[in-house]
Amino acid sequence: MLAYIIRRLLLIIPTLFGVMLVNFVIIQAAPGGPVEQVIARLRGHDVDATARFSGSSSGDNLSNSTNTRSEAVYRGAQGLDPAFVAELEKMYGFDKPAHERFLMMLSQYIRFDFGESFYKDQRVTDIVLDKMPVSISLGLWTTLLVYMISIPLGVLKAVRDGSRFDLWTSGAVVVGNAIPSFLFAILLIVVFAGGRYMDWFPLRGLTSLDWADLTWPARVLDYLWHISLPVMAMVIGGFAGLTLLTKNSFLEEINKQYVMTARAKGLKENRVLYGHIFRNAMLIVIAGFPGAFVGILFTGSLLIEVIFSLDGLGLLGYEAALGRDYPVMFATLYFFSLLGLLMNLVGDITYTIIDPRIDFESREV
């Protein structure tokens, strides 16, 4: 197992390199970079991430020292001092070729040095650490609730397969799977957050403004009060698939020979169900917990954070993409990709812990 872990850790290096390279090329090709946005602000124009470049025939004598943008001038820079534009490019690092900037970025990221934000006078690491508790709260609570709901429900559906209970709960699962979490979030706001009917829950933030002045029991209640609707919206979109996976896993195991043998020995049904079937049926479900957490944390929280104004990593990445804050964009991408790859490895290790019969050592990576 140790050799397999080492191989997987080594495989993370080229995988992470490829992820960063592809995204770097795509982002560099996208119009409306940080220099263009600063120039647009200086000229009093609205910042547009889709701003285009005009050709060098416009008559401006911009500096030719910008290797990656030679033979092109910024439309918004017309009438500005070329030396000032060149200074802007140097300040944001665009006075160097793209490949040099990419290699420099990787050398810093290897040391977990993510630099400073373009627009916030703060280190990227401090910004990410400041936003992380919000996203982790959403991801952790959502994952725990999804598993707490889906596993018992899936087991009951498997045991009562074809019954009225199975049919009614299947309808709920289908509806939950069909409604995107962000649409359900809007519905919750309309119904429970003062949108039209009840005003039971707050609309924004993870805590109240006077949270620091509250007692600890009151802080806990205030936190749960604020996080209820966002987590509920994310749970609706996540429990359906896991419920069906649990049910199908149990159905596959129930009719196997070892189950019939256990029943023939006179074991009680609960002992057969939870002492024999559960371990084999839950292998893929429980071992997938790390991956499920990463998936919910990365993909499920963005729109929820935007809708409920939760200042987390999803909202941070969204704002960084709109504002072309490259250090924040690439740092969050690097962090998410690295954590996802490590969690995949943790998932494989969990497989072997749950079922020692699985041997990744004999397999090729």
XYZ file of C-alpha atoms in Angstrom:
365
model
C 0.000 0.000 0.000
C 2.875 2.366 0.728
C 4.223 2.014 -2.806
C 0.770 2.746 -4.234
C 0.451 5.883 -2.090
C 3.884 7.087 -3.212
C 2.981 6.510 -6.879
C -0.267 8.416 -6.474
C 1.492 11.299 -4.743
C 4.012 11.489 -7.563
C 1.199 11.389 -10.119
C -0.290 14.499 -8.494
C 2.656 16.583 -9.762
C 2.070 16.213 -13.549
C -1.705 16.275 -13.060
C -1.547 19.540 -11.153
C 0.874 20.946 -13.711
C -1.530 20.099 -16.545
C -4.509 21.645 -14.736
C -2.649 24.877 -14.070
C -1.219 25.040 -17.615
C -4.569 24.580 -19.363
C -6.299 27.165 -17.171
C -3.385 29.604 -17.493
C -3.584 29.463 -21.302
C -7.365 29.917 -21.283
C -7.271 32.837 -18.844
C -4.469 34.580 -20.741
C -6.523 34.376 -23.925
C -9.585 35.880 -22.241
C -10.038 39.626 -22.856
C -10.456 42.261 -20.182
C -7.367 41.632 -18.058
C -6.370 43.634 -14.978
C -4.444 46.261 -16.954
C -7.433 46.911 -19.224
C -9.720 47.182 -16.223
C -7.478 49.719 -14.457
C -7.260 51.803 -17.622
C -11.029 51.637 -18.050
C -11.524 52.900 -14.506
C -9.046 55.725 -15.043
C -10.901 56.814 -18.162
C -14.254 56.623 -16.365
C -15.614 53.710 -18.396
C -17.513 50.754 -17.008
C -15.234 47.828 -16.419
C -16.143 45.192 -18.990
C -14.548 41.771 -18.798
C -15.287 41.307 -22.499
C -13.305 44.360 -23.620
C -11.363 43.711 -26.802
C -8.043 44.882 -28.091
C -7.591 47.040 -31.163
C -4.752 46.741 -33.638
C -1.512 48.662 -33.524
C -2.638 50.870 -36.399
C -4.589 53.091 -33.991
C -1.795 55.646 -33.901
C -0.695 55.203 -30.264
C 3.010 54.653 -29.641
C 2.713 52.219 -26.761
C 5.777 50.552 -25.345
C 6.973 47.508 -27.296
C 8.546 46.005 -24.200
C 5.433 43.933 -23.495
C 6.415 40.742 -25.292
C 3.069 38.993 -24.847
C 1.096 41.902 -26.255
C 3.432 43.238 -28.925
C 1.796 44.741 -32.005
C -1.347 45.537 -29.941
C -2.496 48.458 -27.851
C -5.339 48.758 -25.385
C -8.381 50.509 -26.699
C -8.824 52.217 -23.335
C -5.199 53.377 -23.337
C -5.644 55.722 -26.276
C -4.572 59.170 -25.114
C -2.672 57.889 -22.063
C 1.055 58.200 -21.561
C 2.740 55.042 -22.973
C 5.200 55.097 -20.071
C 2.298 54.962 -17.646
C 0.761 51.984 -19.471
C 4.130 50.235 -19.436
C 4.400 50.873 -15.701
C 0.970 49.329 -15.200
C 2.025 46.240 -17.129
C 5.179 45.959 -15.052
C 3.206 46.333 -11.829
C 0.922 43.439 -12.773
C 3.757 41.344 -14.173
C 2.761 41.556 -17.826
C 6.133 42.945 -18.856
C 7.381 39.341 -19.034
C 6.516 36.651 -21.602
C 3.682 34.305 -20.691
C 5.903 31.249 -20.216
C 8.131 33.128 -17.764
C 5.120 34.254 -15.760
C 3.758 30.703 -15.690
C 7.030 29.164 -14.506
C 7.478 31.909 -11.919
C 3.949 31.288 -10.644
C 4.579 27.542 -10.317
C 7.858 28.086 -8.476
C 6.016 30.271 -5.953
C 3.076 27.897 -5.617
C 5.362 24.967 -4.853
C 6.421 26.936 -1.765
C 2.746 27.857 -1.134
C 3.590 31.490 -1.793
C 0.536 32.846 -3.622
C 1.530 36.497 -3.602
C -0.857 39.400 -3.064
C -4.204 40.243 -4.565
C -4.208 42.795 -7.385
C -7.033 44.806 -5.849
C -6.884 44.051 -2.130
C -3.935 45.099 -0.019
C -3.737 41.605 1.437
C -1.914 38.363 0.845
C -3.858 35.736 -1.086
C -3.194 33.128 1.614
C -4.774 35.371 4.237
C -7.782 36.007 1.993
C -8.336 32.283 1.350
C -7.951 31.388 5.026
C -10.415 34.128 5.922
C -13.060 32.796 3.504
C -12.453 29.098 4.119
C -14.594 28.641 7.284
C -17.753 29.629 5.397
C -17.249 27.128 2.576
C -16.092 24.372 4.901
C -19.163 24.934 7.074
C -21.446 24.583 4.073
C -19.608 21.585 2.655
C -19.236 19.712 5.936
C -22.800 20.185 7.172
C -24.232 19.387 3.751
C -22.164 16.220 3.366
C -23.007 14.978 6.857
C -26.732 15.603 6.420
C -26.760 14.051 2.961
C -25.186 10.865 4.337
C -27.391 10.848 7.441
C -30.501 11.060 5.261
C -29.469 9.005 2.254
C -28.027 5.903 3.934
C -30.995 5.079 6.232
C -33.465 6.014 3.472
C -31.645 3.894 0.901
C -31.513 0.908 3.274
C -35.251 1.174 3.996
C -36.035 1.446 0.292
C -33.976 -1.677 -0.402
C -35.598 -3.668 2.396
C -39.074 -2.530 1.327
C -38.396 -2.654 -2.391
C -41.622 -2.362 -4.389
C -43.724 -1.326 -1.405
C -45.822 1.829 -1.135
C -43.079 3.422 0.975
C -40.554 2.753 -1.787
C -42.820 4.290 -4.416
C -43.592 7.448 -2.436
C -39.980 8.047 -1.441
C -38.873 7.422 -5.039
C -41.136 10.292 -6.059
C -39.468 12.547 -3.484
C -36.036 11.447 -4.715
C -36.925 12.183 -8.339
C -38.227 15.648 -7.447
C -35.147 16.386 -5.333
C -32.873 15.270 -8.146
C -34.745 17.348 -10.727
C -34.657 20.661 -8.827
C -31.275 22.453 -8.940
C -30.069 23.594 -5.549
C -30.023 27.277 -6.539
C -33.681 27.175 -7.623
C -34.631 25.512 -4.371
C -32.624 28.200 -2.550
C -34.701 30.903 -4.244
C -37.874 29.048 -3.273
C -36.730 28.877 0.342
C -36.030 32.610 0.341
C -39.463 33.389 -1.090
C -41.231 31.185 1.453
C -39.130 31.435 4.624
C -36.862 34.502 4.367
C -39.313 37.334 3.920
C -39.633 36.988 0.183
C -43.422 36.735 0.196
C -44.726 34.546 2.980
C -42.898 33.876 6.263
C -39.936 35.826 7.607
C -38.413 33.158 9.821
C -34.797 33.059 8.628
C -32.182 35.706 7.765
C -31.503 36.410 4.123
C -27.743 36.967 4.177
C -24.574 36.282 6.112
C -23.405 33.413 8.297
C -23.872 35.255 11.603
C -25.629 38.346 12.919
C -23.859 41.689 13.215
C -23.848 41.460 17.027
C -22.581 37.867 17.050
C -19.397 38.788 18.937
C -21.440 40.248 21.782
C -23.580 37.123 22.246
C -23.017 34.330 24.736
C -21.669 31.052 23.373
C -25.039 29.230 23.409
C -26.605 32.220 21.660
C -23.737 32.234 19.117
C -24.328 28.579 18.271
C -28.052 29.144 17.816
C -27.416 32.248 15.725
C -24.978 30.327 13.510
C -27.436 27.455 13.007
C -30.232 29.960 12.327
C -28.243 31.580 9.521
C -26.915 28.389 7.939
C -30.211 26.464 7.906
C -31.553 27.634 4.540
C -28.247 27.410 2.588
C -27.547 23.900 3.864
C -31.142 22.825 3.224
C -30.886 24.017 -0.373
C -27.655 22.090 -0.930
C -28.932 18.914 0.757
C -31.949 18.748 -1.572
C -29.679 18.556 -4.590
C -27.306 16.018 -3.063
C -29.299 13.332 -1.288
C -31.123 11.857 -4.287
C -28.174 10.255 -6.048
C -26.674 8.847 -2.860
C -30.041 7.404 -1.792
C -30.398 5.491 -5.050
C -26.777 4.338 -4.858
C -27.350 3.005 -1.327
C -30.544 1.222 -2.338
C -28.985 -0.407 -5.392
C -25.925 -1.479 -3.410
C -28.118 -3.199 -0.829
C -30.307 -4.836 -3.454
C -27.224 -6.238 -5.130
C -26.018 -7.809 -1.878
C -29.328 -9.022 -0.406
C -29.723 -12.028 -2.712
C -26.121 -13.236 -2.598
C -25.179 -16.640 -1.263
C -23.573 -15.493 1.972
C -26.804 -13.694 2.938
C -28.869 -16.828 2.341
C -26.375 -18.803 4.415
C -26.598 -16.335 7.293
C -30.392 -16.526 7.242
C -30.288 -20.320 7.076
C -28.237 -20.331 10.285
C -31.135 -18.635 12.041
C -29.615 -15.172 12.459
C -32.045 -12.359 13.092
C -32.851 -10.096 10.151
C -31.201 -7.030 11.717
C -28.041 -9.056 12.341
C -28.024 -10.216 8.724
C -28.789 -6.749 7.438
C -26.335 -4.712 9.476
C -23.791 -7.377 10.417
C -23.242 -8.870 6.983
C -24.841 -6.871 4.185
C -24.062 -3.378 5.455
C -20.277 -3.683 5.304
C -20.218 -4.862 1.697
C -23.040 -2.648 0.450
C -21.697 0.499 2.084
C -18.167 0.105 0.741
C -18.598 2.387 -2.250
C -20.904 4.778 -0.360
C -18.770 5.380 2.731
C -15.465 5.316 0.882
C -16.780 8.030 -1.418
C -17.231 10.466 1.487
C -13.996 12.450 0.817
C -14.842 12.854 -2.848
C -18.432 13.823 -2.068
C -17.244 16.484 0.360
C -14.870 17.959 -2.218
C -17.580 17.922 -4.881
C -20.072 19.708 -2.643
C -17.437 22.182 -1.465
C -16.262 23.104 -4.974
C -19.302 22.867 -7.223
C -22.311 23.134 -4.958
C -21.548 26.195 -2.887
C -20.868 28.872 -5.514
C -24.433 29.827 -6.396
C -25.603 29.249 -2.828
C -22.957 31.648 -1.525
C -23.969 34.216 -4.116
C -27.708 33.864 -3.405
C -27.341 34.035 0.390
C -24.454 36.551 0.338
C -22.110 34.184 2.150
C -18.519 35.374 1.967
C -16.854 32.050 1.171
C -14.430 30.569 -1.333
C -17.092 30.173 -4.014
C -18.017 33.842 -3.925
C -14.339 34.783 -3.692
C -13.494 32.842 -6.845
C -16.504 34.272 -8.663
C -15.563 37.857 -7.821
C -11.911 37.197 -8.671
C -12.909 35.856 -12.091
C -15.088 38.886 -12.838
C -12.404 41.300 -11.636
C -9.544 39.368 -13.266
C -7.737 39.151 -9.943
C -5.290 36.566 -11.285
C -3.414 35.788 -8.043
C -6.667 34.933 -6.273
C -7.996 33.005 -9.279
C -4.937 30.813 -9.696
C -4.397 30.360 -5.963
C -7.940 29.080 -5.416
C -7.630 26.874 -8.506
C -4.339 25.447 -7.238
C -5.748 24.878 -3.761
C -8.961 23.249 -5.014
C -7.133 21.020 -7.495
C -4.540 19.890 -4.964
C -7.160 19.198 -2.310
C -9.302 17.290 -4.800
C -6.391 15.071 -5.863
C -5.445 14.382 -2.250
C -9.047 13.578 -1.364
C -9.202 11.066 -4.204
C -6.203 9.335 -2.653
C -7.874 9.461 0.764
C -10.914 7.810 -0.824
C -8.784 4.923 -2.101
C -7.182 4.497 1.318
C -10.650 4.474 2.878
C -11.596 1.594 0.589
C -8.786 -0.539 1.994
C -9.678 0.393 5.581
C -13.306 -0.615 5.126
C -12.481 -3.772 3.173
C -8.892 -5.069 3.611
C -9.495 -7.501 0.743
C -9.047 -4.634 -1.722
C -5.416 -4.446 -2.784
C -4.377 -1.411 -4.808
C -0.766 -2.542 -4.575
C -1.272 -5.099 -7.313
C -2.847 -2.554 -9.668
C -1.262 -0.057 -11.984
C -1.981 3.605 -11.222
